[in-house]
Structures are given as structure tokens and as C-alpha cells.
XYZ file of C-alpha atoms in Angstrom:
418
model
C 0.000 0.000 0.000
C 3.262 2.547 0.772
C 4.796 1.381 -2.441
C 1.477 2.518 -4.625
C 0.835 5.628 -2.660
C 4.381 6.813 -3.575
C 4.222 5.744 -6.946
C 0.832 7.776 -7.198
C 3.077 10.849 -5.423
C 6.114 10.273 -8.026
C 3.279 10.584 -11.009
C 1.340 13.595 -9.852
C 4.718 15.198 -9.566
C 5.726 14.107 -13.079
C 2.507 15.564 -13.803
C 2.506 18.762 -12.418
C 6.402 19.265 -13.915
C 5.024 18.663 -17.123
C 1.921 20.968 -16.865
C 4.120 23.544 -15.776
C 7.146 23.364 -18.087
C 7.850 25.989 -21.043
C 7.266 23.805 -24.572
C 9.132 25.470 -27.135
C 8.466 25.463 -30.891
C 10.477 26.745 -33.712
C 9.031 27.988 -37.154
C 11.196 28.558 -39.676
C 11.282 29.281 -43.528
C 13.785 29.810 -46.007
C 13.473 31.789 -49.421
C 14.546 29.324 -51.880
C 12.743 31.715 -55.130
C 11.141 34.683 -55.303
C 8.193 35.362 -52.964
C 7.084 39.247 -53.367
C 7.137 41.309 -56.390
C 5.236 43.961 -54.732
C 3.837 45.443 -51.893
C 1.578 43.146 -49.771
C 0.768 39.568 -48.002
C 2.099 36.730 -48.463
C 1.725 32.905 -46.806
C 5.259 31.380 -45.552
C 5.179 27.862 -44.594
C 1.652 28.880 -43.028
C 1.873 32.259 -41.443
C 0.704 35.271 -42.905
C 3.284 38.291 -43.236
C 2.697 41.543 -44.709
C 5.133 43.483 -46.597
C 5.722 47.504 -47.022
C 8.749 49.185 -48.431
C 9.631 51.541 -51.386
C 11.387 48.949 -53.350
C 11.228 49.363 -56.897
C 12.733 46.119 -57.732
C 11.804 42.412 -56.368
C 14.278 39.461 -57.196
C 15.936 36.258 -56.324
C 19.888 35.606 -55.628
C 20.271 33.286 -58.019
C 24.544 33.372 -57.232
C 25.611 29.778 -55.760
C 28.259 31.665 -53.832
C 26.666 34.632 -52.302
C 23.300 32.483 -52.013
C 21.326 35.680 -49.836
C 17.771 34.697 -51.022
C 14.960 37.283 -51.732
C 15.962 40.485 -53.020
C 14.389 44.081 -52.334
C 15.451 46.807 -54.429
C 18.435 47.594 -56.718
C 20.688 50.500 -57.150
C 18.683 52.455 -59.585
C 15.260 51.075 -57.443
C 16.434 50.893 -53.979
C 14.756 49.850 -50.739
C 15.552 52.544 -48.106
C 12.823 50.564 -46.173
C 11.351 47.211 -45.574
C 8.781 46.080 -42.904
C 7.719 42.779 -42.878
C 4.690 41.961 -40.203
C 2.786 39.266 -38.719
C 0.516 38.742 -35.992
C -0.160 35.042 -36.929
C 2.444 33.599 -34.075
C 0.767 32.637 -31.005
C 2.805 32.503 -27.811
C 5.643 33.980 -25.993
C 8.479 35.292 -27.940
C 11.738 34.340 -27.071
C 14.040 34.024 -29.963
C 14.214 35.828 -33.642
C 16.914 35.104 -35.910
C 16.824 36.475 -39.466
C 19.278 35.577 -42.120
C 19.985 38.704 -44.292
C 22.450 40.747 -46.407
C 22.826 44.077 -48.486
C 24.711 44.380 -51.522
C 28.095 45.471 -51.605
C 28.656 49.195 -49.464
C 25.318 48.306 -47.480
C 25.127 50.771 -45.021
C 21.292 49.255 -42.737
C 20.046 48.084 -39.644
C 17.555 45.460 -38.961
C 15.544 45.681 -35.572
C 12.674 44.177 -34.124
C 9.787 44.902 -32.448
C 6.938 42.360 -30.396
C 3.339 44.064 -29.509
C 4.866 47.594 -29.895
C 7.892 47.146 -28.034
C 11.733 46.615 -28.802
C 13.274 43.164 -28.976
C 16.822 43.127 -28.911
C 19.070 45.312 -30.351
C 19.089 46.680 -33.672
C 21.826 45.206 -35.797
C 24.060 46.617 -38.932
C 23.963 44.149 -41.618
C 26.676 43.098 -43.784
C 27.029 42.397 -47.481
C 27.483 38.393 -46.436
C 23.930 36.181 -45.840
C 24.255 35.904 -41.596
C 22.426 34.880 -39.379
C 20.953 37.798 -36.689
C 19.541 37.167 -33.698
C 17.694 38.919 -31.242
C 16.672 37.659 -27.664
C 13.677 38.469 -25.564
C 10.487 37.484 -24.061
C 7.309 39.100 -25.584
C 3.897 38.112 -27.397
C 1.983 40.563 -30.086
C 2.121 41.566 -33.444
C 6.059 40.914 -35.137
C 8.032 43.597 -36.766
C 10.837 42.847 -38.769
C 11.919 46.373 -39.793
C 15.156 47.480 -42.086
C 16.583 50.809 -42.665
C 18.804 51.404 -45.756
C 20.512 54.770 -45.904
C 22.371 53.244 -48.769
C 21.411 53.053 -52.351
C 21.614 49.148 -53.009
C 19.467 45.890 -52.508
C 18.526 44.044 -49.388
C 18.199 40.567 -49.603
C 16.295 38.035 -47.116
C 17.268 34.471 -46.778
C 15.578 32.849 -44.006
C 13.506 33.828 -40.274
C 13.241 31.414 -37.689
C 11.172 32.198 -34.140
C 11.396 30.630 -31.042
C 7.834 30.430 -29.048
C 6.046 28.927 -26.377
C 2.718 28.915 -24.401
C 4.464 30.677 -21.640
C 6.586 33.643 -20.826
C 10.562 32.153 -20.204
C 11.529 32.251 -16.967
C 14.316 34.366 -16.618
C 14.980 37.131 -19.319
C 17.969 37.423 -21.637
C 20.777 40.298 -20.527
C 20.136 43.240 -22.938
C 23.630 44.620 -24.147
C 24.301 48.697 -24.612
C 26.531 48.781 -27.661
C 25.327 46.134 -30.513
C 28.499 44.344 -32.027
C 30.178 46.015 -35.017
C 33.086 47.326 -36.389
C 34.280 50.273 -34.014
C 37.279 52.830 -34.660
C 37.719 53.060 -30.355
C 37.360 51.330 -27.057
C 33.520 50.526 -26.153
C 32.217 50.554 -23.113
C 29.127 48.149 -23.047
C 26.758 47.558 -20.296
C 24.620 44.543 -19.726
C 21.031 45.378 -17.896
C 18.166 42.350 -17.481
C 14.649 43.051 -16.405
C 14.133 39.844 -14.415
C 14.222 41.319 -11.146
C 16.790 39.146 -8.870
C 18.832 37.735 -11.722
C 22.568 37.967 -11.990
C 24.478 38.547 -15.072
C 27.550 36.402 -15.887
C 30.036 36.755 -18.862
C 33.293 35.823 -21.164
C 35.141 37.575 -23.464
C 36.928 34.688 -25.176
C 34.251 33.543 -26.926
C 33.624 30.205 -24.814
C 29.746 29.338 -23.439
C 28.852 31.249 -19.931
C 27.926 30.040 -16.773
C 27.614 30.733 -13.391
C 31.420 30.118 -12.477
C 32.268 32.838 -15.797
C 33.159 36.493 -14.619
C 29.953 38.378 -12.410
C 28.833 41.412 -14.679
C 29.491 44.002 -11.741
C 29.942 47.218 -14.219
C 30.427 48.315 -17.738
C 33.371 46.378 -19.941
C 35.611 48.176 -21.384
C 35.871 46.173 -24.993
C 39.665 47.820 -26.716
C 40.210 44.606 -29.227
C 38.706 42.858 -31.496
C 36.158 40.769 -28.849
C 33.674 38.101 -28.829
C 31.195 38.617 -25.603
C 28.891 36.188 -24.595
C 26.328 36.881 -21.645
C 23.622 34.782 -19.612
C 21.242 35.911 -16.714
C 20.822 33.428 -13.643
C 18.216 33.430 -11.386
C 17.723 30.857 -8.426
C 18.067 27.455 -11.020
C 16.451 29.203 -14.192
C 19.068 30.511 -16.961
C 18.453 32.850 -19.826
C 19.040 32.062 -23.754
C 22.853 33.039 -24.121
C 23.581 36.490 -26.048
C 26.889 36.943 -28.152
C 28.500 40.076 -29.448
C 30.903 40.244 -31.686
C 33.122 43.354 -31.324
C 36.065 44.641 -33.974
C 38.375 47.744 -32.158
C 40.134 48.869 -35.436
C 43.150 50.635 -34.106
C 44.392 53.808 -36.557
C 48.335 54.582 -36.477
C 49.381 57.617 -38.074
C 51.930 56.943 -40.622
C 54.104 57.751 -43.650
C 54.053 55.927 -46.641
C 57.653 54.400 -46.139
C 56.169 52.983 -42.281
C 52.915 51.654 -43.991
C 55.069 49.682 -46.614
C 57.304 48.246 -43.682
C 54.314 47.584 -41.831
C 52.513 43.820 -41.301
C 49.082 43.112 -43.481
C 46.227 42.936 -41.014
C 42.455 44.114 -41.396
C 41.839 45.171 -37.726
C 45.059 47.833 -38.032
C 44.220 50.850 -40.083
C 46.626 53.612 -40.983
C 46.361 57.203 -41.738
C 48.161 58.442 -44.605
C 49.034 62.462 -46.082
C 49.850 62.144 -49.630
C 49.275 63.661 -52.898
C 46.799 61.685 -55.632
C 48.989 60.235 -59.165
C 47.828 58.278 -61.613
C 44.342 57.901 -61.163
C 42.882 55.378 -62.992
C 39.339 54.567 -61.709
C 36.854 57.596 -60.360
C 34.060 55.267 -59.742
C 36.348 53.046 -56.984
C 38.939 55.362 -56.456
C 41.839 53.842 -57.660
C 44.992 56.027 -57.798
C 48.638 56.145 -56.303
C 49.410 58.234 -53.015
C 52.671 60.016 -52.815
C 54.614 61.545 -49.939
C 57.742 62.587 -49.598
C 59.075 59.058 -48.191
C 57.556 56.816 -50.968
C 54.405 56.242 -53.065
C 51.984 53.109 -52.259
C 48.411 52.143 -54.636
C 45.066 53.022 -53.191
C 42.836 50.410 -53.998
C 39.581 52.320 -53.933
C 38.647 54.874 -51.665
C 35.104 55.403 -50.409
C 34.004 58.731 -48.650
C 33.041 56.941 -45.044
C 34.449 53.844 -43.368
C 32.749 50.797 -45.178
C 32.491 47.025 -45.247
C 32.936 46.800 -49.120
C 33.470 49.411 -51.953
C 30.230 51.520 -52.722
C 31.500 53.626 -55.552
C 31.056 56.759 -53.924
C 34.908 58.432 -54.492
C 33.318 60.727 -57.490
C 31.294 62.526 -54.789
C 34.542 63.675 -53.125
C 35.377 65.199 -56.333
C 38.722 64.847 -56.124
C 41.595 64.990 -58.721
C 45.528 64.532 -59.869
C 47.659 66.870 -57.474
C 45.342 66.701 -54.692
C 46.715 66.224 -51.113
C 44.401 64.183 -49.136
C 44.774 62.418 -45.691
C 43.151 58.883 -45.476
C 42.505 55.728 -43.686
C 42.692 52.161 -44.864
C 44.614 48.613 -44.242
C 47.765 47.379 -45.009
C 46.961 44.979 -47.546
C 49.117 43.418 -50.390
C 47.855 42.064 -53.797
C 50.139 39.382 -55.930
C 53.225 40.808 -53.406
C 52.894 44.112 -53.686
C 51.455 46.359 -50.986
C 48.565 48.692 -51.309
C 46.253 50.213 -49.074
C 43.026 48.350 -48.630
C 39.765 48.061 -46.244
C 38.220 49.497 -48.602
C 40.174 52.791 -47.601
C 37.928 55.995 -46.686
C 38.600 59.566 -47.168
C 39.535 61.916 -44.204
C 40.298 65.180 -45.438
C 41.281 67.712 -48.504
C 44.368 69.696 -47.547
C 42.930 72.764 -48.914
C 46.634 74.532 -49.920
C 48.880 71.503 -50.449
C 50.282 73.036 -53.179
C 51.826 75.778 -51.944
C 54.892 75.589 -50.084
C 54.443 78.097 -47.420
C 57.333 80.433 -46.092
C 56.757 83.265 -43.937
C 55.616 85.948 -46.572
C 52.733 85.116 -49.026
C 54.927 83.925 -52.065
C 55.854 80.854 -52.102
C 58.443 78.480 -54.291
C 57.022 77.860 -58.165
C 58.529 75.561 -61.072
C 58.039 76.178 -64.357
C 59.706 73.124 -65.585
C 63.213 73.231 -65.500
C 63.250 75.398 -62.447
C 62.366 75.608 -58.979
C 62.839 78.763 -57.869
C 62.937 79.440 -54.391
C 62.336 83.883 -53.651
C 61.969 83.317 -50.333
C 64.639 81.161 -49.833
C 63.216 78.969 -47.937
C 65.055 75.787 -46.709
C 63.540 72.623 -49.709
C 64.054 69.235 -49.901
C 63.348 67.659 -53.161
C 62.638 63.835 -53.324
C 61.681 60.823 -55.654
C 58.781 59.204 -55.614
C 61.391 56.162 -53.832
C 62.003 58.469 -50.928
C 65.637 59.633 -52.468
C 66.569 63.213 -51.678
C 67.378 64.177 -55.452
C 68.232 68.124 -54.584
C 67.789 70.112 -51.395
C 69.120 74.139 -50.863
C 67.954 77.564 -49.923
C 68.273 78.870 -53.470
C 66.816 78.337 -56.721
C 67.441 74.550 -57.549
C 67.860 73.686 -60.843
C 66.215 70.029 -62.382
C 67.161 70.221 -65.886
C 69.570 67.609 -65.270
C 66.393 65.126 -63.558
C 64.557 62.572 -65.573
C 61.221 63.004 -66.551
C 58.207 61.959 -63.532
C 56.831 63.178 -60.018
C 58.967 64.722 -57.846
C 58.147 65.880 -53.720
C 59.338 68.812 -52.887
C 59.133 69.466 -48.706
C 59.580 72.965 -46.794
C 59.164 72.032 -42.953
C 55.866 70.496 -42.556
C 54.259 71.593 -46.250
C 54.599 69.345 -49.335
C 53.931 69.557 -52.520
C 54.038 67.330 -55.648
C 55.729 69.076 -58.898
C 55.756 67.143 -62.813
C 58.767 67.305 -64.728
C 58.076 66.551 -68.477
């Protein structure tokens, strides 16, 4: 009789474990042709979503390689927007994860909202199909909203949510700064509304638990990071969120230091030089001389970007001008160039004049530099060698044809001799 009374105890509390216990289902779907060609709804794998954005353009990624699914938009049609909606998802909320992508130079942000209110933290995209996820706990109407400030398609491969029949338990941390390429230190701080719940962390990319480091304060993030975060409470643990940080460090440098210098993509250097031979003004393609060498942009966009997005010919820059700029040491069959793509800093407005004191300055007509003010020149080739240097008038008849640098203290200029 004590053996069946416990049993009957040991099944009521299977029981009442089961009737309490979160049940989680996943639905997923994956573009594998074109869905939308305009504005409007449209069934996936049995859920309803609505569409609206200003795309002028619907099509299919039809590339084996860059495989990113739906596409919204083109350059001559963009999508600066896209909201895609359902309400047809009943349940608690806990994970979204969207696989998307922009064309090359996408410059957006995906977020995501759940009955009216955020979930997550918006995300820059990439021009790569990955994988973005967003943590939470909420029930409503879905949002999926993007915001293009560039002119170029967005594509959509795939959306999977996470649901269940009740709210999770404990809440996922919410981080400050979303992960992304960053030109400084970050500080990031980790909040989580479950009331009672402790936050634990790693920054080496490995799974945390309750033994990882106790989020006590903001982390200072001043390398290239992966952060991973959970929230305890009593014996209930949140869904896991991961950051991925890149701290691109910027060293000021000449053009003889940047060749010397190790490739890397994280380490970006600024340069001062003067534009030769330019050969593409919809990349930016030119050389960039200073007075200690000459190194090959390869492209040059006006803002820090992922990938090139042809906009150098809205810098409107030419031959002779002296521009500082940022970019990687990169290398291409050996030979070094700048890469990243690299993105423009500044025009030196009077680069070529070589200021003195007074308000003449040196001119060459040629043959000639002559020097009224006598100011103290150095004259170089575009290898770095001093070729001349005086006070006076210097004389470059006797000079091969080309580029030479000519330096007085900290102003440079760039003179042709024919």
C-alpha cells in the first residue's frame, strides 16, 4: 500500500512538472525563389506576413556563392525601407533570428519589435547572408523592420522564431553597444529586467555560466572581442547572447612605415599624400605620394565601409590633390597597397603651396624651382631619395622626366617634370 501511494506521489509530480514546463516550438522558412514582387501579403510555410517598403525592384539571388535569397530593391530602385509583419504567431516570444544581407557598401540596420515594443538590439547588416539574432520574451504583433541609408538591394534568406505557451523564466541580458566594427574602445553595459537575476560573462568567446566572470559594471571592450552573456536566477538561466566586437586601431603613418608595416584588417593607418595616376573615379583607384615613398590606393570610399560603394566621385577629387586617409595594409600578388576598402579623411585645402613666412611661395616652371623666399627645400623621388635640397633656386634640368616631392618644414607639394 506505501509502495502505490508513492508511486501515485512520483506521477502527480511528473505531472505537475510537465503541466508547468515551457514547450518550445520553432518555425522557420527559407526563401529558396522569389516570394514578393510587390507590396503586400504573403503565406510562408503557413503564417501570414505583410510586406511595405519603397522597393522598386523584387528578385531572387540566383549566385551559388553569395546564395542571400529574396531580393528588395536595386541600385537604380532601392529599398531605403522594408517592414515585414505578422501577428499570426501565437505565444511567448523568445528568440528571432533572421538571415539577411545588403549588396556590396550596405550601409542598414535590422531591428525588431513584439506588440509595440523593442526586442533586442538593432543590428548593422553586412554584405554576407548571416544569421541575426535577437533575444527576448514578448507576445503581439512581429516587426521585422530594415533601414537602408544606402542606395543598393537588401536581400532576405531565411527567419526562424522561437515560441512557447508561456513567458521564459528568466529574461535574456540586454547589451548597450550592438556588435560592429568600431574605430575606439567601447564601453558596453549589460542590464536584465528579471528582477533578482545575476548577469555572468566571457570575453573569449567560450559558453557562460555561473562560475564565468559576475557582470558588476560596464566592460571596457579595446580589441577585437567576442562577448557572450547569460542571466541566472535561483536554477532558471536565460538564452545566451553573443556580441561580436572589432576595435580597429588607426596609427598615423608615412608611406615608407605603412610599406614596412605587417598586413592585417583590424590595423588601419592614416596616410598624407598627394593623388597620381588615377585610374578609376568610380572606386577610387589612384597612387598616393609623400615625400618618403608612393603606395596604390585600392579604392577609396568617402566613409568607413564594409565593401566598396562607388562613392569616391562625390569627393570630387583629382591629380595633385593632397588628401589624408585611412585604410589597411593589404598586399595584392606581393605588392602592398592600401586596402579596407580605404575611406577619405580630409582635402588639404593649400597643399600646393609651399608656405614660407611671406605670401609667395616656391614655383617651377619646368626646368626650375625657384625658391624667392629662400626657404630651406628638400626635393625627393617618388622612392624616398633626396634628389636636390638648398635655400636657393634649384635647378632640375639635369632630372629625368616623372613626379617629384618637394618638402619645406611640414608643407609638401608634388611638382611634374616633363
Amino acid at each position: 500500500m506505501k509502495t502505490i501511494t508513492s508511486l501515485k506521489k512520483a506521477l502527480l509530480a511528473i505531472l505537475c512538472l510537465a503541466s508547468t514546463s515551457v514547450m518550445a516550438e520553432t518555425y522557420t522558412y527559407e526563401f529558396t525563389s522569389k516570394v514578393w514582387s510587390e507590396n503586400g501579403a504573403q503565406t510562408l510555410n503557413g503564417v501570414e506576413w505583410n510586406l511595405q517598403t519603397n522597393a522598386g525592384y523584387f528578385g531572387f539571388d540566383t549566385n551559388n556563392t553569395t546564395d542571400r535569397g529574396q531580393q528588395f530593391g536595386s541600385k537604380s530602385k532601392p529599398a531605403t525601407y522594408i517592414t515585414l509583419s505578422t501577428s499570426n504567431i501565437a505565444g511567448y516570444i523568445s528568440s528571432i533570428v533572421v538571415n539577411t544581407a545588403g549588396a556590396n557598401g550596405i550601409n542598414a540596420t535590422l531591428s525588431v519589435t513584439i506588440g509595440g515594443s523593442a526586442f533586442g538590439s538593432s543590428q548593422s547588416i553586412t554584405n554576407t547572408a548571416t544569421p541575426y539574432t535577437f533575444l527576448g520574451n514578448g507576445n503581439g504583433e512581429i516587426v521585422l523592420n530594415w533601414d537602408n541609408s544606402s542606395s543598393i538591394a537588401l536581400y532576405i534568406k531565411s527567419i526562424e522564431i522561437t515560441y512557447s505557451d508561456q513567458p521564459v523564466a528568466v529574461l535574456p541580458p540586454v547589451v548597450s553597444v550592438a556588435g560592429g566594427r568600431y574605430t575606439e574602445a567601447q564601453n558596453v553595459e549589460l542590464t536584465c529586467a528579471t528582477t533578482g537575476a545575476s548577469i555572468y560573462y566571457t570575453l573569449d568567446g567560450t559558453e557562460p555560466s555561473a562560475t564565468s566572470t559576475l557582470y558588476t559594471g560596464a566592460i571596457n571592450i579595446a580589441s577585437t572581442t567576442t562577448l557572450k552573456a547569460i542571466a541566472i536566477k535561483d536554477n532558471n538561466s536565460s538564452a545566451v547572447v553573443t556580441m561580436n566586437y572589432t576595435i580597429i586601431t588607426t596609427t598615423v603613418s608615412t608611406i615608407a612605415d605603412f610599406l614596412a608595416a605587417e598586413e592585417s584588417e583590424d590595423a588601419y593607418y592614416e596616410l598624407t599624400g598627394t593623388i597620381s595616376n588615377l585610374e578609376n573615379t568610380e572606386y577610387g583607384n589612384f597612387d598616393l605620394v609623400d615625400a618618403t615613398g608612393t603606395v596604390y590606393v585600392y579604392g577609396l570610399t568617402s566613409t568607413m565601409q564594409t565593401s566598396n560603394n562607388k562613392t569616391f566621385a562625390s569627393l570630387n577629387l583629382v591629380e595633385g590633390d593632397n588628401i589624408t586617409i585611412r585604410g589597411t595594409r593589404d598586399s595584392y600578388n606581393g605588392e602592398a597597397q592600401v586596402g579596407g576598402p580605404a575611406y577619405f579623411v580630409s582635402k588639404n585645402e593649400n597643399p600646393s603651396a609651399i608656405q614660407t613666412n611671406k605670401a609667395n611661395s616656391i614655383r617651377f616652371d619646368g626646368q626650375t624651382i625657384y625658391n624667392p623666399e629662400n626657404a630651406n627645400i628638400v626635393v625627393y623621388s617618388l622612392v624616398g631619395t633626396v634628389v636636390a635640397e638648398g635655400n636657393t633656386d634649384i635647378d632640375m634640368s639635369n632630372q629625368n622626366s616623372g613626379i617629384y616631392i618637394v618638402r619645406a618644414g611640414k608643407s609638401v607639394t608634388k611638382i611634374v617634370k616633363r
